[in-house]
Amino acid sequence: MEYVLKTRGVTKYFYEPEKFKVLNDITLEVKHGEFLSLVGKSGCGKSTLMYVLSTMDTDYEGELEISGELLTGKDQNYLADFRNKYIGFIFQFHYLLPEFTALQNVMIPAMKRGKYSRQEVQERAYEKLSILGVKDQALKVTSKLSGGQQQRVAIARALINDPDIIMGDEPTGNLDSYNTQLVFDILTELTHTYKQTIIAVTHDEEFARKSDRVVEMSDGKILRI
Amino acid sequence: MKLVVEIAKTHLLAKPKQTVVAMLGVTFGIGMFIALVSLMTGLNDFTEEVTMTSSPDIHIYNDITENRPSILDQVNQTGLNIVHHQKPKKETARLRNALQIAEMIRRDPRVLGVAPTLSSQVFYNYGPLELPGSIAGVDIIEEDKLFDLRSKMKAGRIEDLLANNDGIIIGTGIARKMNVKLGDRIVITTPQGHTMPLKIVGLFQIGIGTIDNVRSYANISTVQTILQQDQTYITDINIKLFDLHQAKAIAPEFQAMVGYKAEDWETANSTFLTGVVIRNIITYSVSITLLIVAGFGIYNILNMTIINKMKDIAILKAMGFSGSDVRQIFMIQSLVIGFIGSIAGLCIGYTLSYLISQAPFDGGDMVSLDHFPVNFDTKYYITGIVFGVLTTAFAGYMPSRKAAKIDPIEIIRGQ
């Protein structure tokens, strides 16, 4: 299968404060192992598009297909399960659960999936943490970690179920240049070594320039692919 | 362990102070419920028991104060008859064919026992002292079957009455007031002026002043002799049923059958039983209020937790937790708070009840009590825990449902 993600004519409206077309007939195809950046001015709809692609937002017209499966019209519980298996998330803020250790945070999506035993999940979580260079922080409560460490733990969490697609909303938006570079390198390695697909919304022009493919949006339409 | 349970546990343990405060709300609610219910039902049971021992389930007697039709009404049934100042007919309290009636009632399958007795107002004389009271002529063995008199005896044995034709068993209140002991002789004077000396062969104490201070028992034949009546003179029939709560329904049936007044124990003791109803109302209204307050406490704490955890909930949902997973996480928390809080409440309730049951209490002249009567029935402990868990489940359900409905995009994009 060549394409991991396809959309056909995705259109979405905002109704508050008045009816407004945020996404206008978006058709997009993303290949396996591609590192794609979504760029554009504030309010152009790039984040909105990403949340539609992530299956979290179901209020749109058109069709969305991921890993060969049509997801439009599926119910929330099915989509939650689907996200758990096939999609990993990295946000501008880490969104780690503050009461849990780094290791537990990474383990939670895998435990939810229930594919491996606790022992195996723990081994895999350690492995992901060591790829991201934060293995030594595994047993600390996440609220005690630095910003860069937290973001790396969050990436490890996104990777734990070996998702087909990793979605990022400003994944480096809150990091200094050193950590930005680090995160970028990790993401690049994931696409090239592990053939995972990355779709990231970004403001960072340098980040966008270095990615495989840049999709620029304006007023709810794709300008340049 | 299931993942949602683990997350709920971590949430509860992360803020132990808040968790304990929420539990204490339930604990005090349940604890007070148990203490109140134990004391109140203890009092109710005590009241019911003393009324049961002091009055039969159904009491048949000749109510001579009841209105009777005038002789004019009997003759001229269709006319408009007015009789002024109708004087009461001279009539004794005798029940006609009492022994046959008793035999008939005894054959009813709902009836446990029947005791024909005769009673009369009397004066007890001892030296110059004169006390009003009432004497009951009974078959003491039958009477014991109905009222468990044996366990109420403070001195002497009920069999001593059978051996002594001039014997009498008197209440401890009379004995105390007249300063008489077992073996002393007191003189009985009837309203008709007949007197007879009787020997005290026993003392009983039922526990209610109004009975212990006035009542005495003697053999039927003895009382018939004092009253100078024949061997068929019976004034009362006392009936014990298998199920005392049927009394109210059965009494009118007997009344219609025998033609004499049949009074059930609930009517005879309505003043006592009103107290029972009022105590129940107080107990349950106070307990429910306490639990509702505890429920609001849990509702508040969970609501706060969920507002604080909006981001966590959003990310859990993004990572693949469904709405019902999220709801379970918070429901488990409220149920754990409810369950542990209720268990602790039961312990506190038991301790309080135990302390109350040990506290000395002087019932005064009316009732003979030296400690509060407390009921340790497990039924109320089960009610308590069920009630506690249900309240917390209900209080937790609404915030949990709110958490389940959180739209993750709104939270994540809102940052």
XYZ file of C-alpha atoms in Angstrom:
640
model
C 0.000 0.000 0.000
C 1.554 3.219 -1.083
C -0.555 5.836 0.634
C -0.999 5.771 4.393
C -3.470 8.652 4.473
C -5.931 9.984 1.914
C -8.601 12.668 2.053
C -11.201 13.483 -0.574
C -12.899 16.890 -0.555
C -12.695 17.579 3.157
C -14.717 20.672 3.988
C -15.419 22.012 7.439
C -17.369 24.927 8.877
C -17.103 26.818 12.138
C -20.466 27.993 13.440
C -19.257 30.332 16.176
C -19.462 33.303 16.169
C -20.898 32.985 12.632
C -20.806 30.358 9.889
C -17.363 30.273 8.397
C -15.687 27.848 6.010
C -12.382 26.828 7.630
C -11.496 23.975 5.308
C -12.406 24.149 1.661
C -12.374 20.957 -0.363
C -9.069 19.575 0.840
C -7.766 16.558 -1.038
C -4.448 15.231 0.217
C -2.470 12.039 -0.075
C 0.411 11.117 2.204
C 2.854 8.311 1.500
C 4.408 5.855 3.920
C 7.557 7.199 5.575
C 6.927 10.775 4.553
C 7.825 13.698 6.835
C 5.203 16.296 6.030
C 4.985 19.825 7.401
C 1.738 21.773 7.371
C 2.491 25.481 7.271
C 0.544 28.690 6.850
C -0.496 31.843 8.620
C -2.459 31.823 11.857
C -6.075 30.970 11.191
C -5.467 29.413 7.787
C -6.920 26.129 9.031
C -3.776 24.015 9.260
C -4.381 22.916 12.858
C -8.027 22.302 12.078
C -6.987 20.101 9.177
C -4.579 18.193 11.377
C -7.309 17.455 13.944
C -9.576 16.214 11.168
C -6.741 13.993 9.924
C -6.133 12.773 13.478
C -9.775 11.460 13.631
C -10.440 13.474 16.785
C -12.589 15.960 14.879
C -15.465 14.199 13.145
C -17.543 17.214 12.228
C -16.584 17.618 8.558
C -17.749 16.810 5.032
C -15.736 14.641 2.661
C -13.839 11.431 3.297
C -10.827 10.382 5.340
C -8.960 7.139 4.875
C -6.022 5.937 6.962
C -4.063 2.730 6.355
C -6.642 1.747 3.764
C -9.592 2.088 6.113
C -12.387 4.603 5.584
C -12.859 6.412 8.879
C -15.576 8.895 7.991
C -18.785 8.158 9.871
C -17.283 5.734 12.421
C -18.340 6.207 16.042
C -16.177 7.849 18.698
C -15.281 4.658 20.542
C -14.149 2.955 17.378
C -12.048 5.989 16.476
C -10.523 6.118 19.946
C -9.478 2.513 19.529
C -8.165 3.264 16.056
C -6.061 6.198 17.299
C -4.651 4.007 20.019
C -3.354 1.534 17.424
C -2.398 3.661 14.442
C -1.782 7.267 15.504
C 0.681 8.858 17.897
C 0.431 12.454 19.082
C 2.995 15.084 19.941
C 1.700 18.481 21.009
C 3.276 21.853 21.651
C 2.859 21.128 25.366
C 3.848 17.702 26.540
C 0.481 16.752 28.159
C 2.085 14.110 30.330
C 0.024 12.904 33.278
C 1.704 14.700 36.185
C 1.031 12.076 38.885
C 2.707 9.279 36.950
C 6.375 8.499 36.316
C 7.867 8.952 32.860
C 7.853 5.177 32.421
C 4.176 4.867 33.363
C 3.255 7.692 31.005
C 4.928 5.878 28.135
C 3.336 2.571 29.110
C -0.257 3.806 29.351
C -1.177 3.728 25.613
C 0.359 0.255 25.268
C -1.443 -1.004 28.359
C -4.639 0.413 26.900
C -3.996 -1.483 23.688
C -3.418 -4.668 25.625
C -1.411 -6.375 22.869
C 1.610 -7.168 25.039
C 2.032 -8.315 28.619
C 2.988 -5.787 31.264
C 6.552 -7.114 31.256
C 6.891 -6.698 27.488
C 5.290 -3.251 27.583
C 7.777 -2.175 30.219
C 10.720 -3.412 28.132
C 9.399 -1.617 25.085
C 8.851 1.584 27.076
C 12.463 1.487 28.315
C 13.611 0.926 24.746
C 11.674 3.989 23.475
C 12.935 6.112 26.363
C 16.499 5.135 25.579
C 16.028 6.003 21.865
C 15.028 9.454 23.089
C 17.874 9.618 25.575
C 15.759 9.900 28.711
C 16.025 6.349 30.008
C 17.717 7.581 33.181
C 14.630 9.718 33.963
C 12.226 6.768 33.632
C 11.269 6.448 37.274
C 10.864 10.157 37.994
C 7.454 11.752 38.253
C 7.046 13.781 35.055
C 6.325 17.047 36.841
C 9.946 16.901 38.110
C 11.499 16.789 34.607
C 12.818 19.695 32.530
C 10.842 20.977 29.512
C 13.058 19.229 26.974
C 12.964 15.964 28.889
C 9.186 16.157 29.190
C 8.792 16.640 25.446
C 11.064 13.688 24.751
C 9.052 11.494 27.128
C 5.921 12.654 25.291
C 7.477 11.560 21.978
C 8.392 8.191 23.480
C 4.753 7.870 24.498
C 3.637 8.683 20.929
C 5.890 5.906 19.631
C 5.063 3.124 22.073
C 2.414 1.447 19.906
C 4.523 1.774 16.718
C 1.853 3.929 15.052
C 1.646 4.281 11.256
C 1.308 8.056 11.591
C 2.647 10.508 14.134
C 0.713 13.772 14.298
C 2.453 16.822 15.693
C 0.904 20.168 16.584
C 3.871 22.506 16.898
C 5.984 19.674 18.288
C 8.935 21.963 18.851
C 6.995 25.141 19.525
C 7.877 25.259 23.182
C 11.514 24.167 23.010
C 14.843 25.975 22.819
C 16.983 25.588 19.693
C 19.049 22.745 21.158
C 16.024 20.639 21.991
C 14.304 21.620 18.744
C 17.225 20.225 16.792
C 17.210 17.088 18.917
C 13.497 16.467 18.432
C 13.768 17.152 14.711
C 16.592 14.657 14.357
C 14.595 12.026 16.204
C 11.583 12.574 13.979
C 13.690 12.383 10.830
C 15.226 9.164 12.026
C 11.804 7.692 12.667
C 10.674 8.332 9.110
C 13.877 7.158 7.505
C 14.738 4.211 9.711
C 11.368 2.969 10.896
C 9.262 4.117 7.889
C 6.768 5.929 10.083
C 4.855 8.874 8.659
C 4.928 12.262 10.332
C 2.420 15.046 9.798
C 3.393 18.141 11.751
C 1.836 21.568 11.955
C 4.557 24.150 12.427
C 5.369 27.826 12.419
C 9.054 27.153 12.387
C 10.264 27.808 8.828
C 13.539 26.027 9.305
C 11.744 22.975 10.636
C 9.469 23.027 7.604
C 12.303 23.527 5.142
C 14.158 20.482 6.411
C 11.144 18.170 6.149
C 10.478 15.962 3.101
C 7.379 17.752 1.994
C 5.731 21.051 2.858
C 2.020 21.688 2.489
C 1.186 25.362 2.702
C -2.323 26.449 3.472
C -4.183 29.696 3.175
C -7.846 30.473 3.859
C -8.762 26.827 4.166
C -7.177 25.770 0.897
C -3.942 24.044 0.024
C -1.696 26.462 -1.848
C 1.398 24.411 -2.504
C 2.193 20.780 -2.182
C -4.786 -4.780 37.440
C -6.935 -3.056 34.860
C -5.481 0.144 33.490
C -8.418 2.379 34.453
C -8.247 1.055 38.018
C -4.553 1.835 38.104
C -5.099 5.394 36.874
C -7.921 5.915 39.380
C -5.694 4.619 42.168
C -2.854 6.952 41.196
C -5.263 9.911 41.156
C -6.568 9.040 44.614
C -3.106 8.546 46.080
C -1.669 11.677 44.458
C -3.873 13.899 46.635
C -4.275 11.896 49.848
C -5.564 14.814 51.909
C -8.384 15.567 49.484
C -9.266 11.879 49.256
C -9.395 11.506 53.029
C -11.579 14.604 53.405
C -14.018 13.210 50.843
C -14.060 9.879 52.676
C -14.627 11.556 56.037
C -17.800 13.139 54.681
C -19.198 9.692 53.955
C -17.763 8.252 57.153
C -19.529 10.733 59.398
C -22.754 10.440 57.419
C -22.834 6.654 57.712
C -21.477 6.660 61.264
C -24.215 8.970 62.490
C -26.808 6.997 60.549
C -25.738 3.765 62.273
C -25.586 5.365 65.730
C -28.978 7.031 65.318
C -30.693 4.013 63.826
C -29.238 1.679 66.474
C -30.436 3.848 69.330
C -33.817 4.683 67.844
C -34.676 1.148 66.795
C -33.342 -0.058 70.141
C -35.823 2.256 71.849
C -38.566 1.208 69.442
C -37.940 -2.479 70.062
C -37.908 -1.888 73.795
C -41.185 0.002 73.608
C -42.733 -2.651 71.415
C -41.555 -5.415 73.700
C -42.961 -3.850 76.858
C -46.244 -3.076 75.148
C -46.380 -6.647 73.910
C -45.814 -8.053 77.364
C -48.334 -5.690 78.890
C -51.137 -6.108 76.383
C -52.372 -9.065 74.363
C -52.428 -9.012 70.568
C -56.209 -8.903 70.736
C -58.217 -8.199 73.860
C -61.918 -9.112 73.956
C -64.007 -7.483 76.664
C -67.485 -6.173 77.362
C -67.286 -2.453 76.750
C -70.163 -1.260 78.931
C -69.392 2.383 78.186
C -70.190 1.892 74.525
C -73.375 3.619 73.355
C -76.352 1.327 73.346
C -79.656 1.925 71.568
C -82.478 3.084 73.778
C -85.403 0.754 74.317
C -87.543 3.154 72.289
C -85.286 2.663 69.281
C -85.771 -1.075 69.547
C -89.521 -0.789 69.582
C -90.030 2.043 67.121
C -87.274 1.475 64.616
C -88.444 3.756 61.823
C -89.482 6.769 63.902
C -87.450 9.750 64.998
C -86.781 8.961 68.656
C -85.232 11.367 71.139
C -84.443 10.127 74.629
C -82.982 12.660 77.055
C -80.637 11.687 79.885
C -80.670 7.977 79.279
C -79.141 6.319 82.348
C -76.688 3.430 81.922
C -78.197 0.020 82.380
C -76.986 -2.011 85.324
C -74.673 -4.341 83.615
C -71.650 -6.358 84.706
C -68.444 -6.717 82.737
C -69.230 -10.384 82.288
C -68.672 -12.009 78.917
C -71.461 -14.481 78.301
C -70.381 -17.940 77.154
C -66.800 -16.789 77.573
C -65.353 -20.295 77.746
C -67.147 -21.364 74.565
C -65.954 -18.204 72.817
C -62.415 -18.947 73.956
C -62.689 -22.496 72.640
C -63.981 -21.236 69.290
C -61.187 -18.721 68.905
C -58.582 -21.277 69.880
C -59.552 -23.316 66.800
C -58.629 -20.405 64.482
C -55.352 -21.350 62.725
C -53.931 -17.829 63.083
C -54.228 -17.924 66.870
C -51.299 -19.042 69.003
C -52.992 -18.954 72.389
C -56.164 -17.840 74.176
C -56.458 -17.017 77.881
C -59.794 -16.224 79.484
C -59.277 -13.999 82.528
C -61.304 -11.827 84.812
C -60.178 -8.522 86.152
C -61.472 -5.988 88.578
C -60.563 -2.687 90.176
C -59.407 -3.282 93.755
C -57.696 -1.630 96.694
C -54.611 -3.156 98.228
C -54.604 -2.703 101.987
C -51.589 -3.258 104.200
C -51.958 -1.876 107.691
C -53.356 1.600 107.322
C -52.037 1.896 103.757
C -54.514 1.740 100.864
C -53.438 1.617 97.197
C -55.736 1.480 94.156
C -54.974 -1.115 91.542
C -56.377 -3.959 89.498
C -56.341 -7.687 90.033
C -56.403 -10.228 87.241
C -57.701 -13.714 87.763
C -55.740 -15.916 85.397
C -54.713 -19.420 84.571
C -51.118 -18.546 85.308
C -49.672 -21.208 83.002
C -51.708 -19.909 80.040
C -50.808 -16.361 80.966
C -47.126 -17.258 80.936
C -47.488 -18.701 77.431
C -48.969 -15.443 76.218
C -46.867 -12.889 78.029
C -43.738 -14.768 79.076
C -44.444 -13.913 82.682
C -41.816 -16.315 83.946
C -38.960 -14.102 82.721
C -40.483 -11.080 84.429
C -40.532 -12.660 87.900
C -38.278 -10.896 90.375
C -39.127 -13.149 93.332
C -41.031 -16.399 93.762
C -42.133 -18.758 90.971
C -45.341 -18.699 88.989
C -46.045 -22.331 90.021
C -46.338 -21.133 93.634
C -49.614 -19.507 92.657
C -51.091 -22.860 91.623
C -50.139 -24.352 94.988
C -51.694 -21.528 97.004
C -55.362 -20.852 96.514
C -55.031 -17.630 98.500
C -51.828 -16.589 96.773
C -51.177 -13.414 94.799
C -48.364 -12.204 92.556
C -47.956 -8.432 92.701
C -45.972 -5.882 90.737
C -42.683 -4.695 92.226
C -44.032 -1.132 92.257
C -46.839 -2.081 94.654
C -44.422 -4.064 96.829
C -42.065 -1.116 97.054
C -44.792 1.391 97.862
C -46.371 -0.824 100.536
C -43.032 -2.123 101.757
C -44.141 -5.775 101.622
C -42.063 -8.858 100.915
C -42.634 -12.415 99.733
C -44.807 -14.228 102.267
C -46.530 -11.118 103.642
C -50.303 -10.961 103.573
C -52.165 -8.043 102.039
C -55.905 -7.421 102.029
C -57.802 -6.971 98.788
C -60.949 -4.810 98.819
C -63.310 -4.820 95.844
C -65.490 -1.866 94.781
C -68.467 -3.830 96.053
C -66.916 -3.839 99.522
C -65.841 -7.470 99.739
C -62.453 -8.107 101.305
C -60.036 -11.007 101.355
C -56.485 -11.421 102.683
C -54.025 -12.899 100.188
C -50.471 -14.129 100.615
C -47.778 -12.725 98.352
C -46.146 -15.656 96.518
C -44.336 -13.744 93.785
C -43.173 -10.354 92.538
C -42.994 -9.394 88.867
C -41.567 -6.452 86.979
C -42.639 -5.774 83.383
C -40.760 -2.509 83.074
C -43.568 -0.012 82.750
C -44.512 1.941 85.872
C -48.191 2.078 85.002
C -48.353 -1.712 85.197
C -45.834 -2.601 87.895
C -47.475 -0.092 90.247
C -51.040 -1.387 89.906
C -51.398 -4.924 88.607
C -51.517 -8.207 90.468
C -52.303 -11.790 89.459
C -54.284 -14.441 91.315
C -56.020 -17.684 90.332
C -59.312 -17.333 88.464
C -61.254 -19.085 91.228
C -59.708 -16.845 93.886
C -60.797 -13.692 92.102
C -64.235 -15.150 91.410
C -64.518 -15.766 95.172
C -63.434 -12.243 96.072
C -65.965 -10.792 93.668
C -68.544 -13.305 94.881
C -69.304 -14.420 91.369
C -69.957 -17.857 89.918
C -67.483 -20.102 88.101
C -68.433 -18.847 84.633
C -67.709 -15.221 85.425
C -65.066 -14.150 82.912
C -64.525 -10.512 81.881
C -61.694 -10.661 79.380
C -60.306 -12.956 76.722
C -56.683 -12.359 75.774
C -55.503 -13.649 72.410
C -52.015 -14.155 71.093
C -51.550 -14.472 67.329
C -48.776 -16.124 65.362
C -48.213 -12.826 63.530
C -48.880 -9.885 65.768
C -48.983 -7.478 62.811
C -52.201 -9.141 61.641
C -53.940 -8.085 64.850
C -55.393 -4.916 63.398
C -57.002 -6.862 60.558
C -58.247 -9.787 62.629
C -59.704 -7.827 65.579
C -62.836 -6.545 63.741
C -63.472 -10.102 62.511
C -63.554 -11.419 66.070
C -65.635 -8.471 67.197
C -68.286 -9.329 64.627
C -68.109 -13.023 65.527
C -68.442 -12.786 69.320
C -70.444 -9.588 69.654
C -68.077 -8.029 72.196
C -65.458 -5.361 71.767
C -62.199 -6.772 70.311
C -59.302 -4.362 70.600
C -55.930 -4.923 68.876
C -52.645 -4.017 70.586
C -51.861 -1.181 68.171
C -55.054 0.651 69.063
C -54.625 -0.056 72.755
C -51.095 1.371 72.737
C -51.455 4.071 70.138
C -49.723 6.693 72.283
C -46.664 4.495 72.665
C -46.595 3.632 68.992
C -46.873 7.264 67.842
C -43.473 7.700 69.486
C -42.105 4.891 67.323
C -43.305 6.555 64.128
C -41.888 9.943 65.144
C -38.535 8.415 66.063
C -38.366 6.685 62.693
C -39.120 9.916 60.866
C -36.403 11.770 62.773
C -33.840 9.008 62.267
C -34.317 8.700 58.558
C -34.603 12.415 57.816
C -31.428 13.228 59.757
C -29.512 10.333 58.192
C -30.608 11.159 54.674
C -29.634 14.795 55.195
C -26.194 13.772 56.431
C -25.669 11.500 53.445
C -26.839 14.108 50.968
C -24.362 16.575 52.462
C -21.633 13.954 52.120
C -22.784 13.336 48.551
C -22.467 17.025 47.707
C -18.959 16.958 49.171
C -17.964 14.125 46.856
C -19.665 15.805 43.920
C -17.679 18.975 44.575
C -14.358 17.261 45.005
C -14.779 15.162 41.886
C -15.903 18.185 39.905
C -12.817 20.080 41.010
C -10.613 17.105 40.185
C -12.102 16.867 36.730
C -11.660 20.578 36.052
C -8.030 20.264 37.173
C -7.573 17.223 34.976
C -9.134 18.527 31.770
C -5.771 18.283 29.987
C -5.131 14.761 31.231
C -8.567 13.677 30.102
C -8.027 15.267 26.684
C -4.730 13.491 26.164
C -6.125 10.170 27.378
C -8.857 10.508 24.804
C -6.380 11.465 22.077
C -4.342 8.377 22.955
C -7.317 6.108 22.472
C -9.333 6.097 25.712
C -13.049 6.072 24.968
C -15.605 8.171 26.848
C -16.621 5.183 28.926
C -12.984 4.488 29.922
C -12.730 8.043 31.207
C -16.049 7.753 33.011
C -14.887 4.543 34.641
C -11.720 6.217 35.924
C -13.755 8.785 37.835
C -16.564 6.434 38.843
C -14.003 4.081 40.368
C -12.605 6.979 42.364
C -15.977 7.953 43.760
C -16.923 4.337 44.490
C -13.637 3.723 46.303
C -14.214 6.877 48.350
C -17.787 5.739 49.018
C -16.865 2.175 49.910
C -13.925 2.886 52.199
C -15.758 5.862 53.699
C -18.806 3.686 54.384
C -16.764 0.878 55.943
C -15.060 3.389 58.232
C -18.509 4.839 58.934
C -19.799 1.422 59.987
C -16.862 1.061 62.405
C -17.489 4.518 63.866
C -21.216 3.813 64.006
C -20.607 0.540 65.829
C -18.253 2.206 68.306
C -20.727 5.005 68.969
C -23.606 2.551 69.406
C -21.504 0.481 71.784
C -20.627 3.562 73.844
C -24.282 4.602 73.947
C -25.325 1.127 75.065
C -22.855 1.381 77.934
C -23.971 4.829 79.053
C -26.019 4.698 82.264
C -29.557 6.003 81.842
C -32.228 6.275 84.476
C -35.653 5.564 83.000
C -37.321 6.967 86.124
C -40.551 5.609 87.535
C -42.182 5.144 84.139
C -39.867 2.593 82.568
C -37.309 0.407 84.256
C -34.124 1.064 82.283
C -30.578 1.411 83.527
C -28.885 1.569 80.097
C -30.025 2.832 76.730
C -31.445 -0.018 74.681
C -29.363 -0.260 71.492
C -30.073 -2.454 68.504
C -27.042 -4.070 66.855
C -28.996 -5.615 63.971
C -26.733 -6.215 60.928
C -29.652 -5.176 58.720
C -28.893 -1.518 59.484
C -25.200 -1.978 58.772
C -26.039 -3.423 55.371
C -28.495 -0.561 54.749
C -25.758 1.885 55.742
C -23.155 0.583 53.334
C -25.604 0.192 50.465
C -26.886 3.694 51.058
C -23.359 5.123 51.336
C -22.139 3.490 48.141
C -25.293 4.460 46.246
C -25.016 8.100 47.324
C -21.383 8.302 46.238
C -22.128 6.504 42.990
C -24.832 9.035 42.270
C -22.646 11.979 43.322
C -19.807 10.653 41.191
C -21.902 9.835 38.176
C -22.617 13.388 37.060
C -19.029 14.686 37.146
C -17.840 11.431 35.542
C -20.296 11.807 32.728
C -19.078 15.355 32.233
C -15.509 14.064 32.036
C -16.550 11.450 29.486
C -18.091 14.145 27.286
C -15.016 16.394 27.232
C -14.006 17.209 23.664
C -10.226 16.763 23.529
C -9.711 19.185 20.627
C -11.216 22.071 22.576
C -8.821 21.503 25.467
C -5.717 20.875 23.379
C -6.315 23.760 20.973
C -7.433 26.088 23.733
C -3.960 26.159 25.254
